[in-house]
mmCIF file of C-alpha atoms in Angstrom:
data_model
loop_
_atom_site.group_PDB
_atom_site.id
_atom_site.type_symbol
_atom_site.label_atom_id
_atom_site.label_comp_id
_atom_site.label_asym_id
_atom_site.label_seq_id
_atom_site.Cartn_x
_atom_site.Cartn_y
_atom_site.Cartn_z
ATOM 1 C CA MET A 1 76.076 -3.999 134.205
ATOM 2 C CA SER A 2 73.308 -5.830 132.345
ATOM 3 C CA PRO A 3 71.470 -8.564 134.296
ATOM 4 C CA ASN A 4 72.452 -10.918 131.456
ATOM 5 C CA CYS A 5 76.077 -10.624 132.547
ATOM 6 C CA PHE A 6 75.509 -12.390 135.857
ATOM 7 C CA PRO A 7 74.701 -15.900 134.507
ATOM 8 C CA TRP A 8 77.655 -15.580 132.144
ATOM 9 C CA LEU A 9 80.026 -14.639 134.957
ATOM 10 C CA LEU A 10 78.699 -17.454 137.120
ATOM 11 C CA LEU A 11 79.257 -19.991 134.349
ATOM 12 C CA LEU A 12 82.765 -18.703 133.778
ATOM 13 C CA GLN A 13 83.536 -19.008 137.485
ATOM 14 C CA LEU A 14 82.300 -22.615 137.438
ATOM 15 C CA LEU A 15 84.499 -23.362 134.444
ATOM 16 C CA LEU A 16 87.558 -21.767 135.968
ATOM 17 C CA HIS A 17 86.929 -23.544 139.285
ATOM 18 C CA SER A 18 87.282 -26.859 137.471
ATOM 19 C CA THR A 19 90.676 -25.702 136.204
ATOM 20 C CA MET A 20 92.364 -26.279 139.553
ATOM 21 C CA ILE A 21 91.178 -29.881 139.555
ATOM 22 C CA ALA A 22 91.575 -30.757 135.894
ATOM 23 C CA ALA A 23 94.736 -29.032 134.737
ATOM 24 C CA ALA A 24 97.221 -31.756 135.616
ATOM 25 C CA LYS A 25 95.562 -34.584 133.690
ATOM 26 C CA VAL A 26 94.932 -33.006 130.265
ATOM 27 C CA PRO A 27 98.033 -31.451 128.693
ATOM 28 C CA ALA A 28 96.379 -30.572 125.363
ATOM 29 C CA ILE A 29 93.050 -30.254 123.541
ATOM 30 C CA ILE A 30 92.959 -31.736 120.019
ATOM 31 C CA ILE A 31 89.916 -30.929 117.883
ATOM 32 C CA PHE A 32 88.352 -32.402 114.731
ATOM 33 C CA GLY A 33 85.111 -31.339 113.095
ATOM 34 C CA ASP A 34 83.191 -28.628 111.290
ATOM 35 C CA SER A 35 82.239 -24.964 111.787
ATOM 36 C CA SER A 36 81.041 -25.648 115.332
ATOM 37 C CA VAL A 37 84.723 -25.950 116.292
ATOM 38 C CA ASP A 38 86.751 -24.531 113.364
ATOM 39 C CA ALA A 39 89.138 -21.915 114.776
ATOM 40 C CA GLY A 40 90.069 -20.569 111.345
ATOM 41 C CA ASN A 41 91.519 -23.344 109.180
ATOM 42 C CA ASN A 42 89.258 -22.389 106.291
ATOM 43 C CA ASN A 43 90.984 -18.989 106.081
ATOM 44 C CA PHE A 44 93.886 -20.774 104.422
ATOM 45 C CA ILE A 45 92.124 -22.899 101.796
ATOM 46 C CA PRO A 46 90.236 -21.802 98.646
ATOM 47 C CA THR A 47 86.615 -21.959 99.816
ATOM 48 C CA VAL A 48 83.671 -19.615 100.309
ATOM 49 C CA ALA A 49 82.964 -21.272 103.680
ATOM 50 C CA ARG A 50 84.721 -18.532 105.659
ATOM 51 C CA SER A 51 84.015 -16.042 108.412
ATOM 52 C CA ASN A 52 87.266 -14.058 108.671
ATOM 53 C CA PHE A 53 85.535 -10.695 108.323
ATOM 54 C CA GLU A 54 83.321 -8.382 110.380
ATOM 55 C CA PRO A 55 81.032 -8.687 112.238
ATOM 56 C CA TYR A 56 82.319 -12.198 113.002
ATOM 57 C CA GLY A 57 84.697 -11.982 115.926
ATOM 58 C CA ARG A 58 83.507 -8.560 117.048
ATOM 59 C CA ASP A 59 83.601 -9.740 120.704
ATOM 60 C CA PHE A 60 86.771 -11.820 120.340
ATOM 61 C CA ASN A 61 89.655 -10.216 122.274
ATOM 62 C CA GLY A 62 88.609 -6.700 121.366
ATOM 63 C CA GLY A 63 87.346 -7.518 117.899
ATOM 64 C CA GLN A 64 89.178 -10.048 115.735
ATOM 65 C CA ALA A 65 87.564 -12.008 112.910
ATOM 66 C CA THR A 66 89.581 -15.193 113.341
ATOM 67 C CA GLY A 67 87.527 -17.472 111.137
ATOM 68 C CA ARG A 68 85.403 -18.740 113.996
ATOM 69 C CA PHE A 69 81.733 -18.754 113.013
ATOM 70 C CA CYS A 70 80.801 -16.736 116.071
ATOM 71 C CA ASN A 71 80.950 -13.269 117.576
ATOM 72 C CA GLY A 72 83.594 -14.532 120.001
ATOM 73 C CA ARG A 73 84.971 -17.755 121.387
ATOM 74 C CA LEU A 74 83.836 -21.307 120.704
ATOM 75 C CA ALA A 75 82.819 -23.931 123.242
ATOM 76 C CA THR A 76 86.155 -25.676 122.690
ATOM 77 C CA ASP A 77 88.008 -22.478 123.625
ATOM 78 C CA PHE A 78 86.151 -22.354 126.941
ATOM 79 C CA ILE A 79 86.799 -26.050 127.523
ATOM 80 C CA SER A 80 90.517 -25.484 126.960
ATOM 81 C CA GLU A 81 90.508 -22.686 129.531
ATOM 82 C CA ALA A 82 88.605 -24.858 131.982
ATOM 83 C CA PHE A 83 91.364 -27.462 131.805
ATOM 84 C CA GLY A 84 93.960 -24.860 132.697
ATOM 85 C CA LEU A 85 95.154 -24.544 129.105
ATOM 86 C CA PRO A 86 95.194 -21.411 126.883
ATOM 87 C CA SER A 87 91.865 -19.591 126.518
ATOM 88 C CA THR A 88 91.789 -20.208 122.767
ATOM 89 C CA VAL A 89 92.718 -23.239 120.656
ATOM 90 C CA PRO A 90 94.642 -22.238 117.493
ATOM 91 C CA ALA A 91 93.956 -23.469 113.972
ATOM 92 C CA PHE A 92 96.608 -25.839 112.626
ATOM 93 C CA LEU A 93 96.848 -24.062 109.258
ATOM 94 C CA ASP A 94 97.279 -20.587 110.756
ATOM 95 C CA PRO A 95 100.909 -19.526 110.113
ATOM 96 C CA LYS A 96 100.839 -17.212 113.144
ATOM 97 C CA TYR A 97 101.174 -20.284 115.322
ATOM 98 C CA SER A 98 103.875 -22.904 115.680
ATOM 99 C CA ILE A 99 104.280 -26.263 117.379
ATOM 100 C CA LYS A 100 105.076 -24.383 120.589
ATOM 101 C CA ASP A 101 101.462 -23.141 120.563
ATOM 102 C CA PHE A 102 100.006 -26.403 119.260
ATOM 103 C CA ALA A 103 101.631 -28.439 122.018
ATOM 104 C CA SER A 104 98.828 -27.392 124.395
ATOM 105 C CA GLY A 105 96.000 -27.378 121.875
ATOM 106 C CA VAL A 106 95.339 -27.568 118.157
ATOM 107 C CA CYS A 107 92.278 -27.442 115.927
ATOM 108 C CA PHE A 108 92.083 -29.404 112.666
ATOM 109 C CA ALA A 109 88.373 -28.710 112.035
ATOM 110 C CA SER A 110 87.038 -27.237 108.817
ATOM 111 C CA ALA A 111 83.754 -25.340 108.467
ATOM 112 C CA GLY A 112 81.435 -27.105 106.043
ATOM 113 C CA SER A 113 82.965 -30.532 106.586
ATOM 114 C CA GLY A 114 81.294 -33.704 107.781
ATOM 115 C CA TYR A 115 81.826 -37.416 108.227
ATOM 116 C CA ASP A 116 81.033 -37.956 104.546
ATOM 117 C CA ASN A 117 83.705 -36.897 102.018
ATOM 118 C CA ALA A 118 80.899 -35.739 99.729
ATOM 119 C CA THR A 119 79.873 -33.186 102.361
ATOM 120 C CA ALA A 120 83.311 -31.557 102.307
ATOM 121 C CA ASP A 121 83.108 -31.463 98.495
ATOM 122 C CA VAL A 122 80.066 -29.154 98.568
ATOM 123 C CA PHE A 123 82.174 -26.124 99.567
ATOM 124 C CA SER A 124 85.613 -27.596 98.782
ATOM 125 C CA VAL A 125 86.679 -27.753 102.426
ATOM 126 C CA ILE A 126 88.925 -30.111 104.382
ATOM 127 C CA PRO A 127 87.457 -33.637 104.566
ATOM 128 C CA LEU A 128 87.715 -35.637 107.756
ATOM 129 C CA TRP A 129 90.367 -37.971 106.335
ATOM 130 C CA ARG A 130 92.584 -34.949 105.617
ATOM 131 C CA GLU A 131 92.058 -33.683 109.171
ATOM 132 C CA LEU A 132 93.513 -37.020 110.302
ATOM 133 C CA GLU A 133 96.493 -36.630 107.940
ATOM 134 C CA ASN A 134 97.134 -33.179 109.395
ATOM 135 C CA PHE A 135 97.059 -34.753 112.851
ATOM 136 C CA LYS A 136 99.757 -37.215 111.756
ATOM 137 C CA GLU A 137 101.893 -34.281 110.606
ATOM 138 C CA TYR A 138 101.265 -32.624 113.963
ATOM 139 C CA GLN A 139 102.499 -35.736 115.749
ATOM 140 C CA LYS A 140 105.780 -35.582 113.846
ATOM 141 C CA GLN A 141 106.228 -31.922 114.744
ATOM 142 C CA LEU A 142 105.349 -32.620 118.386
ATOM 143 C CA LYS A 143 107.948 -35.388 118.646
ATOM 144 C CA ASP A 144 110.608 -33.081 117.187
ATOM 145 C CA TYR A 145 109.609 -30.373 119.682
ATOM 146 C CA GLN A 146 109.018 -32.372 122.875
ATOM 147 C CA GLY A 147 111.021 -35.504 122.252
ATOM 148 C CA GLU A 148 109.590 -38.974 121.664
ATOM 149 C CA ALA A 149 108.657 -39.834 125.246
ATOM 150 C CA LYS A 150 107.100 -36.502 126.186
ATOM 151 C CA ALA A 151 105.204 -36.305 122.897
ATOM 152 C CA GLN A 152 103.773 -39.788 123.397
ATOM 153 C CA GLU A 153 102.615 -38.737 126.846
ATOM 154 C CA THR A 154 100.963 -35.607 125.453
ATOM 155 C CA ILE A 155 99.234 -37.619 122.717
ATOM 156 C CA SER A 156 97.897 -40.256 125.112
ATOM 157 C CA GLU A 157 96.811 -37.841 127.858
ATOM 158 C CA ALA A 158 95.329 -35.176 125.556
ATOM 159 C CA LEU A 159 91.576 -34.680 125.295
ATOM 160 C CA TYR A 160 90.290 -35.265 121.763
ATOM 161 C CA ILE A 161 87.047 -33.615 120.692
ATOM 162 C CA MET A 162 85.016 -34.518 117.607
ATOM 163 C CA SER A 163 82.110 -32.240 116.658
ATOM 164 C CA LEU A 164 80.476 -32.727 113.264
ATOM 165 C CA GLY A 165 77.539 -34.335 111.467
ATOM 166 C CA THR A 166 74.988 -31.561 110.989
ATOM 167 C CA ASN A 167 76.367 -30.629 107.557
ATOM 168 C CA ASP A 168 76.055 -34.209 106.370
ATOM 169 C CA PHE A 169 72.301 -33.852 106.596
ATOM 170 C CA LEU A 170 71.502 -30.177 106.001
ATOM 171 C CA GLU A 171 74.260 -29.339 103.510
ATOM 172 C CA ASN A 172 74.474 -32.675 101.763
ATOM 173 C CA TYR A 173 71.751 -35.311 102.178
ATOM 174 C CA TYR A 174 68.728 -33.000 102.066
ATOM 175 C CA THR A 175 70.225 -30.431 99.698
ATOM 176 C CA VAL A 176 72.398 -31.948 96.961
ATOM 177 C CA PRO A 177 70.231 -33.124 94.036
ATOM 178 C CA ARG A 178 70.889 -36.649 92.751
ATOM 179 C CA GLY A 179 73.264 -37.182 95.666
ATOM 180 C CA ARG A 180 73.247 -39.338 98.776
ATOM 181 C CA ARG A 181 69.468 -39.190 99.041
ATOM 182 C CA THR A 182 69.201 -41.274 95.852
ATOM 183 C CA GLN A 183 71.630 -43.842 97.285
ATOM 184 C CA TYR A 184 70.468 -44.209 100.880
ATOM 185 C CA THR A 185 67.375 -43.909 103.000
ATOM 186 C CA VAL A 186 68.011 -41.526 105.885
ATOM 187 C CA ASP A 187 68.379 -44.498 108.236
ATOM 188 C CA GLU A 188 70.937 -46.109 105.924
ATOM 189 C CA TYR A 189 72.793 -42.819 105.588
ATOM 190 C CA GLN A 190 73.015 -42.516 109.364
ATOM 191 C CA ASP A 191 74.536 -45.992 109.497
ATOM 192 C CA PHE A 192 76.972 -44.998 106.739
ATOM 193 C CA LEU A 193 78.097 -41.963 108.761
ATOM 194 C CA VAL A 194 78.400 -43.960 111.980
ATOM 195 C CA GLY A 195 80.614 -46.428 110.127
ATOM 196 C CA ILE A 196 82.915 -43.568 109.100
ATOM 197 C CA ALA A 197 82.960 -42.299 112.690
ATOM 198 C CA GLU A 198 83.932 -45.765 113.910
ATOM 199 C CA GLY A 199 86.789 -46.057 111.429
ATOM 200 C CA PHE A 200 88.065 -42.593 112.331
ATOM 201 C CA ILE A 201 88.028 -43.313 116.071
ATOM 202 C CA ARG A 202 89.829 -46.626 115.551
ATOM 203 C CA ASP A 203 92.486 -44.770 113.555
ATOM 204 C CA LEU A 204 92.841 -42.221 116.361
ATOM 205 C CA TYR A 205 93.259 -45.080 118.818
ATOM 206 C CA LYS A 206 96.055 -46.592 116.726
ATOM 207 C CA LEU A 207 97.742 -43.182 116.708
ATOM 208 C CA GLY A 208 97.689 -43.008 120.510
ATOM 209 C CA ALA A 209 94.448 -41.239 121.466
ATOM 210 C CA ARG A 210 92.932 -42.445 124.741
ATOM 211 C CA LYS A 211 90.478 -39.718 125.827
ATOM 212 C CA LEU A 212 87.724 -38.709 123.420
ATOM 213 C CA ASP A 213 84.586 -36.580 123.543
ATOM 214 C CA LEU A 214 82.327 -37.505 120.620
ATOM 215 C CA THR A 215 79.801 -34.695 120.435
ATOM 216 C CA GLY A 216 76.346 -35.349 119.051
ATOM 217 C CA ILE A 217 74.450 -32.985 116.780
ATOM 218 C CA PRO A 218 71.919 -30.383 117.948
ATOM 219 C CA PRO A 219 68.181 -30.396 117.248
ATOM 220 C CA MET A 220 68.961 -29.097 113.778
ATOM 221 C CA GLY A 221 65.341 -28.402 112.968
ATOM 222 C CA CYS A 222 65.478 -25.569 115.523
ATOM 223 C CA LEU A 223 68.299 -23.689 113.800
ATOM 224 C CA PRO A 224 66.987 -20.334 112.530
ATOM 225 C CA LEU A 225 67.717 -21.274 108.909
ATOM 226 C CA GLU A 226 65.677 -24.450 109.185
ATOM 227 C CA ARG A 227 62.847 -22.652 110.985
ATOM 228 C CA ALA A 228 62.721 -20.205 108.072
ATOM 229 C CA THR A 229 62.143 -23.019 105.590
ATOM 230 C CA ASN A 230 59.788 -25.020 107.815
ATOM 231 C CA PRO A 231 56.619 -25.627 105.785
ATOM 232 C CA ALA A 232 54.532 -25.885 108.956
ATOM 233 C CA SER A 233 55.452 -22.602 110.641
ATOM 234 C CA ARG A 234 58.508 -20.332 110.584
ATOM 235 C CA ASP A 235 58.222 -19.934 114.337
ATOM 236 C CA ALA A 236 58.319 -23.683 114.964
ATOM 237 C CA CYS A 237 61.179 -26.164 114.782
ATOM 238 C CA ASN A 238 61.260 -28.608 111.899
ATOM 239 C CA GLU A 239 60.435 -31.755 113.830
ATOM 240 C CA MET A 240 61.439 -34.106 111.007
ATOM 241 C CA TYR A 241 65.009 -32.776 111.144
ATOM 242 C CA ASN A 242 64.968 -33.025 114.930
ATOM 243 C CA ARG A 243 63.960 -36.683 114.761
ATOM 244 C CA VAL A 244 66.781 -37.357 112.307
ATOM 245 C CA ALA A 245 69.243 -35.703 114.699
ATOM 246 C CA TRP A 246 67.910 -37.645 117.694
ATOM 247 C CA ASN A 247 68.113 -40.971 115.862
ATOM 248 C CA PHE A 248 71.635 -40.255 114.648
ATOM 249 C CA ASN A 249 72.742 -39.332 118.161
ATOM 250 C CA SER A 250 71.272 -42.579 119.471
ATOM 251 C CA LYS A 251 73.403 -44.502 116.993
ATOM 252 C CA LEU A 252 76.503 -42.553 118.050
ATOM 253 C CA LYS A 253 75.825 -43.506 121.662
ATOM 254 C CA ARG A 254 75.566 -47.175 120.731
ATOM 255 C CA LEU A 255 78.854 -46.851 118.826
ATOM 256 C CA ILE A 256 80.505 -45.355 121.900
ATOM 257 C CA SER A 257 79.341 -48.253 124.079
ATOM 258 C CA LYS A 258 80.740 -50.711 121.563
ATOM 259 C CA LEU A 259 84.118 -48.994 121.224
ATOM 260 C CA ASN A 260 84.528 -48.564 124.977
ATOM 261 C CA ARG A 261 84.234 -52.344 125.248
ATOM 262 C CA GLU A 262 86.608 -53.067 122.382
ATOM 263 C CA LEU A 263 89.351 -50.417 122.606
ATOM 264 C CA SER A 264 91.374 -51.279 125.689
ATOM 265 C CA GLY A 265 92.529 -48.264 127.673
ATOM 266 C CA MET A 266 90.414 -45.766 125.750
ATOM 267 C CA THR A 267 87.614 -43.744 127.312
ATOM 268 C CA ILE A 268 85.035 -42.264 124.943
ATOM 269 C CA ILE A 269 82.258 -40.079 126.279
ATOM 270 C CA TYR A 270 79.220 -38.707 124.486
ATOM 271 C CA GLY A 271 78.853 -34.926 124.440
ATOM 272 C CA ASP A 272 75.098 -34.322 124.582
ATOM 273 C CA ILE A 273 74.160 -30.921 123.201
ATOM 274 C CA TYR A 274 70.778 -31.985 121.821
ATOM 275 C CA TYR A 275 68.771 -31.678 125.023
ATOM 276 C CA LEU A 276 70.689 -28.624 126.188
ATOM 277 C CA PHE A 277 69.756 -26.774 123.001
ATOM 278 C CA LEU A 278 66.134 -27.852 123.366
ATOM 279 C CA ASP A 279 66.021 -26.614 126.953
ATOM 280 C CA VAL A 280 67.527 -23.245 126.024
ATOM 281 C CA ILE A 281 65.248 -22.838 123.005
ATOM 282 C CA LYS A 282 62.120 -23.721 125.008
ATOM 283 C CA LYS A 283 63.080 -21.676 128.103
ATOM 284 C CA PRO A 284 65.525 -18.983 126.950
ATOM 285 C CA LEU A 285 64.801 -16.605 129.823
ATOM 286 C CA THR A 286 65.856 -19.273 132.326
ATOM 287 C CA PHE A 287 69.319 -19.153 130.773
ATOM 288 C CA GLY A 288 69.388 -15.367 130.464
ATOM 289 C CA PHE A 289 68.579 -15.163 126.756
ATOM 290 C CA GLU A 290 65.882 -13.040 125.155
ATOM 291 C CA ASP A 291 65.814 -14.493 121.624
ATOM 292 C CA ALA A 292 66.141 -18.176 120.771
ATOM 293 C CA ASN A 293 64.445 -18.111 117.361
ATOM 294 C CA SER A 294 66.659 -15.897 115.208
ATOM 295 C CA GLY A 295 70.304 -14.950 114.995
ATOM 296 C CA CYS A 296 71.924 -11.679 115.984
ATOM 297 C CA CYS A 297 73.487 -10.996 112.586
ATOM 298 C CA ALA A 298 71.326 -9.189 110.016
ATOM 299 C CA THR A 299 67.736 -10.490 110.016
ATOM 300 C CA GLY A 300 68.965 -13.618 111.789
ATOM 301 C CA ILE A 301 66.771 -15.785 109.607
ATOM 302 C CA PHE A 302 68.980 -16.980 106.736
ATOM 303 C CA GLU A 303 72.308 -15.115 106.894
ATOM 304 C CA MET A 304 75.609 -16.873 107.597
ATOM 305 C CA GLY A 305 79.061 -16.696 106.077
ATOM 306 C CA TYR A 306 79.369 -13.950 103.482
ATOM 307 C CA LEU A 307 75.699 -13.033 103.880
ATOM 308 C CA CYS A 308 76.537 -12.005 107.450
ATOM 309 C CA ASN A 309 78.871 -9.045 106.893
ATOM 310 C CA ARG A 310 79.523 -5.566 108.231
ATOM 311 C CA ARG A 311 77.096 -4.049 105.714
ATOM 312 C CA SER A 312 74.238 -6.269 106.892
ATOM 313 C CA LEU A 313 71.307 -4.287 108.220
ATOM 314 C CA PHE A 314 69.529 -5.040 111.504
ATOM 315 C CA THR A 315 72.477 -6.763 113.239
ATOM 316 C CA CYS A 316 71.832 -6.666 116.971
ATOM 317 C CA GLN A 317 73.860 -4.570 119.413
ATOM 318 C CA ASP A 318 74.135 -7.142 122.211
ATOM 319 C CA ALA A 319 74.773 -10.714 121.098
ATOM 320 C CA ASN A 320 74.573 -11.908 124.719
ATOM 321 C CA LYS A 321 70.786 -11.725 124.446
ATOM 322 C CA TYR A 322 70.766 -14.226 121.576
ATOM 323 C CA VAL A 323 71.200 -17.991 121.473
ATOM 324 C CA PHE A 324 72.304 -17.814 117.829
ATOM 325 C CA TRP A 325 74.869 -15.513 116.277
ATOM 326 C CA ASP A 326 73.943 -16.161 112.654
ATOM 327 C CA ALA A 327 71.252 -18.408 111.190
ATOM 328 C CA PHE A 328 73.272 -21.534 111.935
ATOM 329 C CA HIS A 329 75.809 -20.978 114.724
ATOM 330 C CA PRO A 330 75.538 -20.146 118.431
ATOM 331 C CA THR A 331 76.769 -16.959 120.073
ATOM 332 C CA GLU A 332 79.817 -16.855 122.308
ATOM 333 C CA ARG A 333 77.530 -16.812 125.318
ATOM 334 C CA MET A 334 75.686 -19.926 124.145
ATOM 335 C CA ASN A 335 79.053 -21.568 123.512
ATOM 336 C CA LEU A 336 79.922 -20.842 127.129
ATOM 337 C CA VAL A 337 76.665 -22.447 128.255
ATOM 338 C CA ILE A 338 77.518 -25.524 126.143
ATOM 339 C CA ALA A 339 81.047 -25.730 127.559
ATOM 340 C CA ALA A 340 79.867 -25.357 131.141
ATOM 341 C CA GLU A 341 77.268 -28.095 130.698
ATOM 342 C CA ILE A 342 79.706 -30.518 129.069
ATOM 343 C CA MET A 343 82.349 -29.834 131.719
ATOM 344 C CA LYS A 344 79.790 -30.533 134.429
ATOM 345 C CA THR A 345 78.112 -33.608 132.970
ATOM 346 C CA THR A 346 80.656 -35.535 130.906
ATOM 347 C CA LEU A 347 84.194 -34.155 130.802
ATOM 348 C CA GLN A 348 84.423 -34.525 134.573
ATOM 349 C CA VAL A 349 85.580 -38.117 133.983
ATOM 350 C CA PHE A 350 88.889 -36.732 132.731
ATOM 351 C CA LYS A 351 89.561 -34.620 135.819
#
């Protein structure tokens, strides 16, 4: 057994240990967001933002390309397992699943989406407002399946997770010509996105949500794709993008403080992945990783989506050694590190 297996097994044991404590209080995991948490919804819409092909999913239950932008499971899958729920959270649009499966967990996220509707338009994916409409449809199905009272209990006791925002900057603001960058300064655009987040959370509250993890964005200048285009040095993080991410996260935290004061009975916690990513990237060996600069798939510098495919040369043999799976998304093992950290530091309030 590789030495890298031991930290992974230890983290899994810590996650599963929390199961015995947490299982009774969270009956379901309900997820909104982008490719960081999309379990395969994009497989069922006309978009190029997909990953339902090899080598994606090569370590997922014996090798299944589910549409997760990863070699295996996502952080939300591990979080579900840690709460004593199924080890994977199914995509709402996947016809293999029914309300019986969704009653304990459902994912509405869409790879390529963001807070801004214009971000979803870039790759014709599901905008955040449509994710909310799908949630309303889910509520109807849940009430038919569980009955009104039980469904209301599930909806109020469920853990809601929101994970998005990176695409708004890297896919939209800094990329689309004559787009948002001509309308807003970056500070104004952050405020615009935070306003959308606030409206979405208030809508969730009206629909019965009471437990929410609002996840911040990572130091996006350290993603392999952004390192590759860094004018200073390909080996260094793009510090401008990191500052944008840090400032945006600070505004999300202020929003959370405000909403916790104003939304009676609701608990919103901030999922901090920014500093965790920085720690892993600066000290990968401490976490059992060997490469924190490039992805496992192909050259690991710019490939993701269709550019990361089974014909790609140079794809690594052991993804556990890598922080990143492709040039944008973490490996299953990094997702486990994220889940373990969030369970330990923030989600413990819901135990």
